[in-house]
Amino acid sequence: LISSHNNEITGNTINNNKVGIYLEQSNSNFIDWNNLMGNGRAIVDNGENNIIGANNVLPSVPSEFPIEILLIILIVGLVVIGVIGAVVIVKKRISIPEKKEKEISEKKKAKVRMKLEAKLDLVDTLIRENNFKLAYKNLGKIKDTADIYEFFDIFNKANEKVEICKEKDTRIAGRAIEEEERKVKAVVPVIAKVEEKKFNLFISYSTVDRDYFQITKVVKELKRYPKINHVSYWERDSTANIVEFMDKTLEVSNTFILFCSEHSLKSKAVKDEWQAAFQMRKEG
């Protein structure tokens, strides 16, 4: 993994490579219960806050090892065990006394506890980042392991974090629903108003752009829509008084549309047209 964070790598079989799992600038990953036998190096960790669990890293037997030799070793081993089994048991008890076995067991439990506590810290990070799915998954495994080793304090902490997850998850989901409801309530009146409204359009344009925009065709198309009640525009070669035309048009219109090409965008005529639209004190 390169620059990859907050991953859970479990239950994989990766054998007979130079490196089993390689972490480069990858942080807060959880690696546990993987079969990493036969690799030159099981795990290379060049990241931060990665949790390395109980992975199987024992070397595997090379596939090219002669099967005949394996059988001979197995037979000889069984014979030796049958003949001097009692001696082996006695020597084993002498070399690893009961106190030593207890110490080994306590060390193992301490190691497991340390890993579980590290996982709890990882869960805190996941909760802060609202990654509840991965948090629930980790908490389930923590509770299972804590139950096996009788770490009741860790089991209870995991239960508390489950409740925190549920509460925060519900709160965030509730806020999202409230926000959606608020948006819907805000939009409904606007939609209703638009649905009831009939548009009286006033189309204006720069004279030099009239043919470019094909105003007459645009007007013809607009008149086909049922919500458009009326379309007004200054027709070519009109003999009407333009001042009277503008006064009347602005009085009955509720929507203003200005067609303007880039070269006439900042012209005085266009600015005057916008000023006329503002005088409507309606939609523009």
CSV table of C-alpha atoms in Angstrom, one decimal:
chain,number,residue,atom,x,y,z
A,1,LEU,CA,0.0,0.0,0.0
A,2,ILE,CA,1.3,3.5,-0.9
A,3,SER,CA,-0.4,6.6,0.7
A,4,SER,CA,-3.4,4.5,1.6
A,5,HIS,CA,-5.1,5.0,5.0
A,6,ASN,CA,-7.7,3.5,7.3
A,7,ASN,CA,-7.8,0.1,5.6
A,8,GLU,CA,-8.6,-3.3,7.2
A,9,ILE,CA,-6.4,-6.0,5.8
A,10,THR,CA,-7.5,-9.4,7.3
A,11,GLY,CA,-7.9,-13.0,6.2
A,12,ASN,CA,-5.5,-12.9,3.3
A,13,THR,CA,-2.9,-15.5,2.2
A,14,ILE,CA,0.3,-14.1,0.8
A,15,ASN,CA,3.2,-16.6,0.6
A,16,ASN,CA,6.7,-17.0,-0.7
A,17,ASN,CA,7.5,-13.4,-1.7
A,18,LYS,CA,10.3,-11.0,-0.7
A,19,VAL,CA,7.8,-9.0,1.3
A,20,GLY,CA,4.3,-10.1,2.3
A,21,ILE,CA,2.7,-6.7,3.1
A,22,TYR,CA,4.5,-3.4,2.3
A,23,LEU,CA,3.2,-0.1,3.9
A,24,GLU,CA,4.7,3.1,2.4
A,25,GLN,CA,3.4,6.4,3.8
A,26,SER,CA,0.2,4.5,4.7
A,27,ASN,CA,-1.3,5.3,8.1
A,28,SER,CA,-3.9,3.9,10.6
A,29,ASN,CA,-4.3,0.6,8.8
A,30,PHE,CA,-5.3,-2.6,10.7
A,31,ILE,CA,-3.5,-5.8,9.7
A,32,ASP,CA,-4.6,-9.1,11.4
A,33,TRP,CA,-5.2,-12.8,10.8
A,34,ASN,CA,-3.2,-13.0,7.5
A,35,ASN,CA,-1.2,-16.0,6.4
A,36,LEU,CA,2.2,-14.6,5.6
A,37,MET,CA,4.3,-17.8,5.7
A,38,GLY,CA,7.4,-18.2,3.5
A,39,ASN,CA,8.0,-14.5,2.8
A,40,GLY,CA,11.5,-13.0,3.1
A,41,ARG,CA,9.9,-10.3,5.4
A,42,ALA,CA,6.3,-10.7,6.5
A,43,ILE,CA,5.5,-7.0,6.9
A,44,VAL,CA,7.4,-3.8,6.1
A,45,ASP,CA,5.8,-0.8,8.0
A,46,ASN,CA,7.0,2.7,6.8
A,47,GLY,CA,3.8,4.4,8.0
A,48,GLU,CA,2.3,5.7,11.2
A,49,ASN,CA,-0.3,4.4,13.7
A,50,ASN,CA,-0.6,1.0,11.8
A,51,ILE,CA,-1.9,-1.8,13.9
A,52,ILE,CA,-0.2,-5.2,13.3
A,53,GLY,CA,-2.2,-8.0,14.7
A,54,ALA,CA,-1.7,-11.8,15.1
A,55,ASN,CA,-0.6,-12.7,11.6
A,56,ASN,CA,0.9,-16.2,10.8
A,57,VAL,CA,4.5,-15.6,9.7
A,58,LEU,CA,6.1,-19.0,10.3
A,59,PRO,CA,8.2,-20.2,7.3
A,60,SER,CA,6.6,-22.7,5.0
A,61,VAL,CA,8.3,-25.9,3.8
A,62,PRO,CA,9.7,-25.3,0.3
A,63,SER,CA,7.7,-27.1,-2.4
A,64,GLU,CA,10.9,-28.7,-3.9
A,65,PHE,CA,11.8,-30.5,-0.6
A,66,PRO,CA,11.8,-34.3,-1.4
A,67,ILE,CA,8.7,-36.0,-0.2
A,68,GLU,CA,10.7,-39.2,0.6
A,69,ILE,CA,12.8,-37.4,3.2
A,70,LEU,CA,9.7,-35.9,4.8
A,71,LEU,CA,8.2,-39.4,5.1
A,72,ILE,CA,11.4,-40.8,6.7
A,73,ILE,CA,11.6,-37.9,9.2
A,74,LEU,CA,7.9,-38.5,10.1
A,75,ILE,CA,8.4,-42.3,10.7
A,76,VAL,CA,11.6,-41.8,12.7
A,77,GLY,CA,9.9,-39.1,14.8
A,78,LEU,CA,6.9,-41.4,15.6
A,79,VAL,CA,9.3,-44.2,16.7
A,80,VAL,CA,11.3,-41.9,18.9
A,81,ILE,CA,8.1,-40.5,20.5
A,82,GLY,CA,6.8,-44.1,21.1
A,83,VAL,CA,10.1,-45.2,22.8
A,84,ILE,CA,11.0,-42.2,24.9
A,85,GLY,CA,7.7,-40.4,25.1
A,86,ALA,CA,7.7,-40.3,28.9
A,87,VAL,CA,11.3,-38.9,29.0
A,88,VAL,CA,10.3,-36.2,26.5
A,89,ILE,CA,7.3,-35.2,28.7
A,90,VAL,CA,9.4,-35.1,31.8
A,91,LYS,CA,12.2,-33.1,30.1
A,92,LYS,CA,9.6,-30.7,28.7
A,93,ARG,CA,8.1,-30.1,32.1
A,94,ILE,CA,11.5,-29.5,33.5
A,95,SER,CA,12.6,-27.1,30.8
A,96,ILE,CA,9.2,-25.2,30.9
A,97,PRO,CA,7.9,-25.3,34.5
A,98,GLU,CA,4.4,-24.3,35.4
A,99,LYS,CA,5.5,-20.8,36.5
A,100,LYS,CA,7.2,-20.2,33.2
A,101,GLU,CA,4.2,-21.4,31.2
A,102,LYS,CA,2.0,-19.0,33.3
A,103,GLU,CA,4.5,-16.1,32.5
A,104,ILE,CA,4.2,-16.9,28.8
A,105,SER,CA,0.5,-16.9,29.0
A,106,GLU,CA,0.4,-13.6,30.8
A,107,LYS,CA,2.7,-12.0,28.3
A,108,LYS,CA,0.5,-13.2,25.5
A,109,LYS,CA,-2.6,-11.8,27.2
A,110,ALA,CA,-0.8,-8.5,27.8
A,111,LYS,CA,0.1,-8.3,24.1
A,112,VAL,CA,-3.5,-9.0,23.1
A,113,ARG,CA,-4.7,-6.4,25.5
A,114,MET,CA,-2.3,-3.8,24.1
A,115,LYS,CA,-3.6,-4.5,20.5
A,116,LEU,CA,-7.2,-4.2,21.6
A,117,GLU,CA,-6.5,-0.9,23.3
A,118,ALA,CA,-4.8,0.3,20.1
A,119,LYS,CA,-7.9,-0.8,18.2
A,120,LEU,CA,-10.1,1.2,20.5
A,121,ASP,CA,-8.0,4.3,19.8
A,122,LEU,CA,-8.4,3.6,16.1
A,123,VAL,CA,-12.2,3.4,16.6
A,124,ASP,CA,-12.1,6.8,18.3
A,125,THR,CA,-10.5,8.2,15.1
A,126,LEU,CA,-13.1,6.5,12.9
A,127,ILE,CA,-16.0,7.9,15.0
A,128,ARG,CA,-14.5,11.5,14.7
A,129,GLU,CA,-14.4,11.0,10.9
A,130,ASN,CA,-18.0,9.7,10.9
A,131,ASN,CA,-16.8,6.4,9.4
A,132,PHE,CA,-19.4,4.4,11.4
A,133,LYS,CA,-19.4,1.3,9.1
A,134,LEU,CA,-15.7,0.5,9.8
A,135,ALA,CA,-16.0,1.5,13.4
A,136,TYR,CA,-18.9,-1.0,14.0
A,137,LYS,CA,-16.8,-3.7,12.2
A,138,ASN,CA,-13.8,-3.1,14.5
A,139,LEU,CA,-15.9,-2.9,17.6
A,140,GLY,CA,-17.4,-6.3,16.8
A,141,LYS,CA,-14.0,-7.9,16.6
A,142,ILE,CA,-12.8,-6.2,19.7
A,143,LYS,CA,-15.8,-7.5,21.7
A,144,ASP,CA,-15.3,-11.0,20.4
A,145,THR,CA,-11.6,-11.1,21.4
A,146,ALA,CA,-12.2,-9.4,24.7
A,147,ASP,CA,-14.8,-11.9,25.6
A,148,ILE,CA,-12.4,-14.8,24.8
A,149,TYR,CA,-9.6,-13.4,27.0
A,150,GLU,CA,-12.1,-12.2,29.7
A,151,PHE,CA,-11.0,-8.5,29.3
A,152,PHE,CA,-14.3,-7.3,30.7
A,153,ASP,CA,-13.2,-3.7,30.9
A,154,ILE,CA,-12.3,-3.6,27.2
A,155,PHE,CA,-15.6,-5.3,26.4
A,156,ASN,CA,-17.5,-2.7,28.3
A,157,LYS,CA,-15.5,0.2,26.6
A,158,ALA,CA,-16.3,-1.3,23.2
A,159,ASN,CA,-20.0,-1.5,24.1
A,160,GLU,CA,-19.9,2.2,25.1
A,161,LYS,CA,-18.4,3.1,21.8
A,162,VAL,CA,-21.0,1.2,20.0
A,163,GLU,CA,-23.7,3.4,21.7
A,164,ILE,CA,-21.7,6.5,20.8
A,165,CYS,CA,-21.6,5.4,17.2
A,166,LYS,CA,-25.4,4.8,17.2
A,167,GLU,CA,-26.1,8.1,18.8
A,168,LYS,CA,-23.9,10.2,16.5
A,169,ASP,CA,-25.0,8.2,13.4
A,170,THR,CA,-28.7,8.8,14.3
A,171,ARG,CA,-28.0,12.5,15.0
A,172,ILE,CA,-26.2,13.1,11.6
A,173,ALA,CA,-28.9,11.2,9.7
A,174,GLY,CA,-31.6,13.2,11.5
A,175,ARG,CA,-29.9,16.5,10.6
A,176,ALA,CA,-29.7,15.4,7.0
A,177,ILE,CA,-33.5,14.5,6.9
A,178,GLU,CA,-34.3,17.9,8.6
A,179,GLU,CA,-32.3,19.7,6.0
A,180,GLU,CA,-34.0,17.9,3.1
A,181,GLU,CA,-37.4,18.7,4.6
A,182,ARG,CA,-36.5,22.3,5.0
A,183,LYS,CA,-35.4,22.5,1.4
A,184,VAL,CA,-38.6,20.8,0.2
A,185,LYS,CA,-40.7,23.2,2.3
A,186,ALA,CA,-38.8,26.2,0.8
A,187,VAL,CA,-39.2,25.0,-2.7
A,188,VAL,CA,-42.9,24.0,-2.7
A,189,PRO,CA,-44.3,27.6,-2.6
A,190,VAL,CA,-42.0,28.7,-5.3
A,191,ILE,CA,-43.0,25.8,-7.5
A,192,ALA,CA,-46.7,26.4,-6.8
A,193,LYS,CA,-46.2,30.1,-7.7
A,194,VAL,CA,-44.5,29.3,-11.0
A,195,GLU,CA,-47.1,26.7,-11.9
A,196,GLU,CA,-49.9,29.2,-11.5
A,197,LYS,CA,-48.1,32.0,-13.2
A,198,LYS,CA,-48.6,33.2,-16.8
A,199,PHE,CA,-45.7,35.0,-18.4
A,200,ASN,CA,-45.9,38.3,-20.3
A,201,LEU,CA,-42.6,38.6,-22.0
A,202,PHE,CA,-40.8,41.7,-23.3
A,203,ILE,CA,-38.0,40.8,-25.6
A,204,SER,CA,-35.4,43.4,-26.3
A,205,TYR,CA,-32.3,43.3,-28.4
A,206,SER,CA,-29.6,45.5,-30.0
A,207,THR,CA,-30.7,46.5,-33.5
A,208,VAL,CA,-27.4,45.2,-35.0
A,209,ASP,CA,-28.0,41.8,-33.4
A,210,ARG,CA,-31.6,41.4,-34.6
A,211,ASP,CA,-30.9,39.2,-37.6
A,212,TYR,CA,-28.1,37.4,-35.7
A,213,PHE,CA,-30.5,36.2,-33.0
A,214,GLN,CA,-33.4,35.7,-35.5
A,215,ILE,CA,-35.8,37.4,-33.1
A,216,THR,CA,-38.9,36.7,-35.1
A,217,LYS,CA,-38.3,32.9,-35.0
A,218,VAL,CA,-37.6,33.1,-31.3
A,219,VAL,CA,-40.9,34.8,-30.7
A,220,LYS,CA,-42.7,32.3,-32.8
A,221,GLU,CA,-41.3,29.4,-30.8
A,222,LEU,CA,-42.0,31.1,-27.4
A,223,LYS,CA,-45.7,31.6,-28.3
A,224,ARG,CA,-46.1,27.8,-28.5
A,225,TYR,CA,-45.7,27.4,-24.8
A,226,PRO,CA,-49.0,27.4,-22.8
A,227,LYS,CA,-47.5,29.3,-19.8
A,228,ILE,CA,-46.5,32.2,-22.0
A,229,ASN,CA,-49.5,34.5,-22.3
A,230,HIS,CA,-48.0,37.3,-24.4
A,231,VAL,CA,-44.7,38.3,-26.1
A,232,SER,CA,-43.9,41.9,-26.9
A,233,TYR,CA,-40.9,43.1,-29.0
A,234,TRP,CA,-40.0,46.1,-31.2
A,235,GLU,CA,-40.7,45.0,-34.7
A,236,ARG,CA,-38.6,46.0,-37.7
A,237,ASP,CA,-39.9,49.1,-39.5
A,238,SER,CA,-42.6,49.7,-36.8
A,239,THR,CA,-44.4,53.1,-37.2
A,240,ALA,CA,-45.4,53.2,-33.5
A,241,ASN,CA,-44.1,55.8,-31.1
A,242,ILE,CA,-41.3,54.0,-29.3
A,243,VAL,CA,-41.8,56.0,-26.0
A,244,GLU,CA,-45.5,55.0,-25.9
A,245,PHE,CA,-44.6,51.5,-26.9
A,246,MET,CA,-42.1,51.1,-24.1
A,247,ASP,CA,-44.4,52.6,-21.5
A,248,LYS,CA,-47.3,50.3,-22.5
A,249,THR,CA,-45.0,47.2,-22.8
A,250,LEU,CA,-43.3,47.7,-19.4
A,251,GLU,CA,-46.7,48.1,-17.8
A,252,VAL,CA,-48.1,44.7,-19.0
A,253,SER,CA,-44.9,42.7,-18.9
A,254,ASN,CA,-43.6,40.7,-16.0
A,255,THR,CA,-40.5,39.1,-17.5
A,256,PHE,CA,-37.7,40.8,-19.4
A,257,ILE,CA,-35.4,39.0,-21.9
A,258,LEU,CA,-32.5,40.8,-23.5
A,259,PHE,CA,-30.6,39.3,-26.5
A,260,CYS,CA,-27.2,40.8,-26.7
A,261,SER,CA,-24.0,39.7,-28.5
A,262,GLU,CA,-20.6,40.1,-27.0
A,263,HIS,CA,-19.6,43.1,-29.1
A,264,SER,CA,-22.7,45.2,-27.9
A,265,LEU,CA,-22.7,44.0,-24.3
A,266,LYS,CA,-21.2,47.2,-22.9
A,267,SER,CA,-22.9,49.6,-25.3
A,268,LYS,CA,-25.0,52.5,-24.0
A,269,ALA,CA,-28.1,51.1,-25.7
A,270,VAL,CA,-27.9,47.9,-23.8
A,271,LYS,CA,-27.4,49.7,-20.5
A,272,ASP,CA,-30.6,51.7,-21.3
A,273,GLU,CA,-32.4,48.5,-22.0
A,274,TRP,CA,-31.5,47.1,-18.6
A,275,GLN,CA,-32.5,50.3,-16.9
A,276,ALA,CA,-35.9,49.9,-18.5
A,277,ALA,CA,-36.1,46.4,-17.1
A,278,PHE,CA,-35.4,47.7,-13.6
A,279,GLN,CA,-38.2,50.2,-13.9
A,280,MET,CA,-40.6,47.3,-14.3
A,281,ARG,CA,-40.0,46.4,-10.6
A,282,LYS,CA,-40.9,42.9,-11.5
A,283,GLU,CA,-38.9,39.9,-12.6
A,284,GLY,CA,-36.0,40.6,-14.9
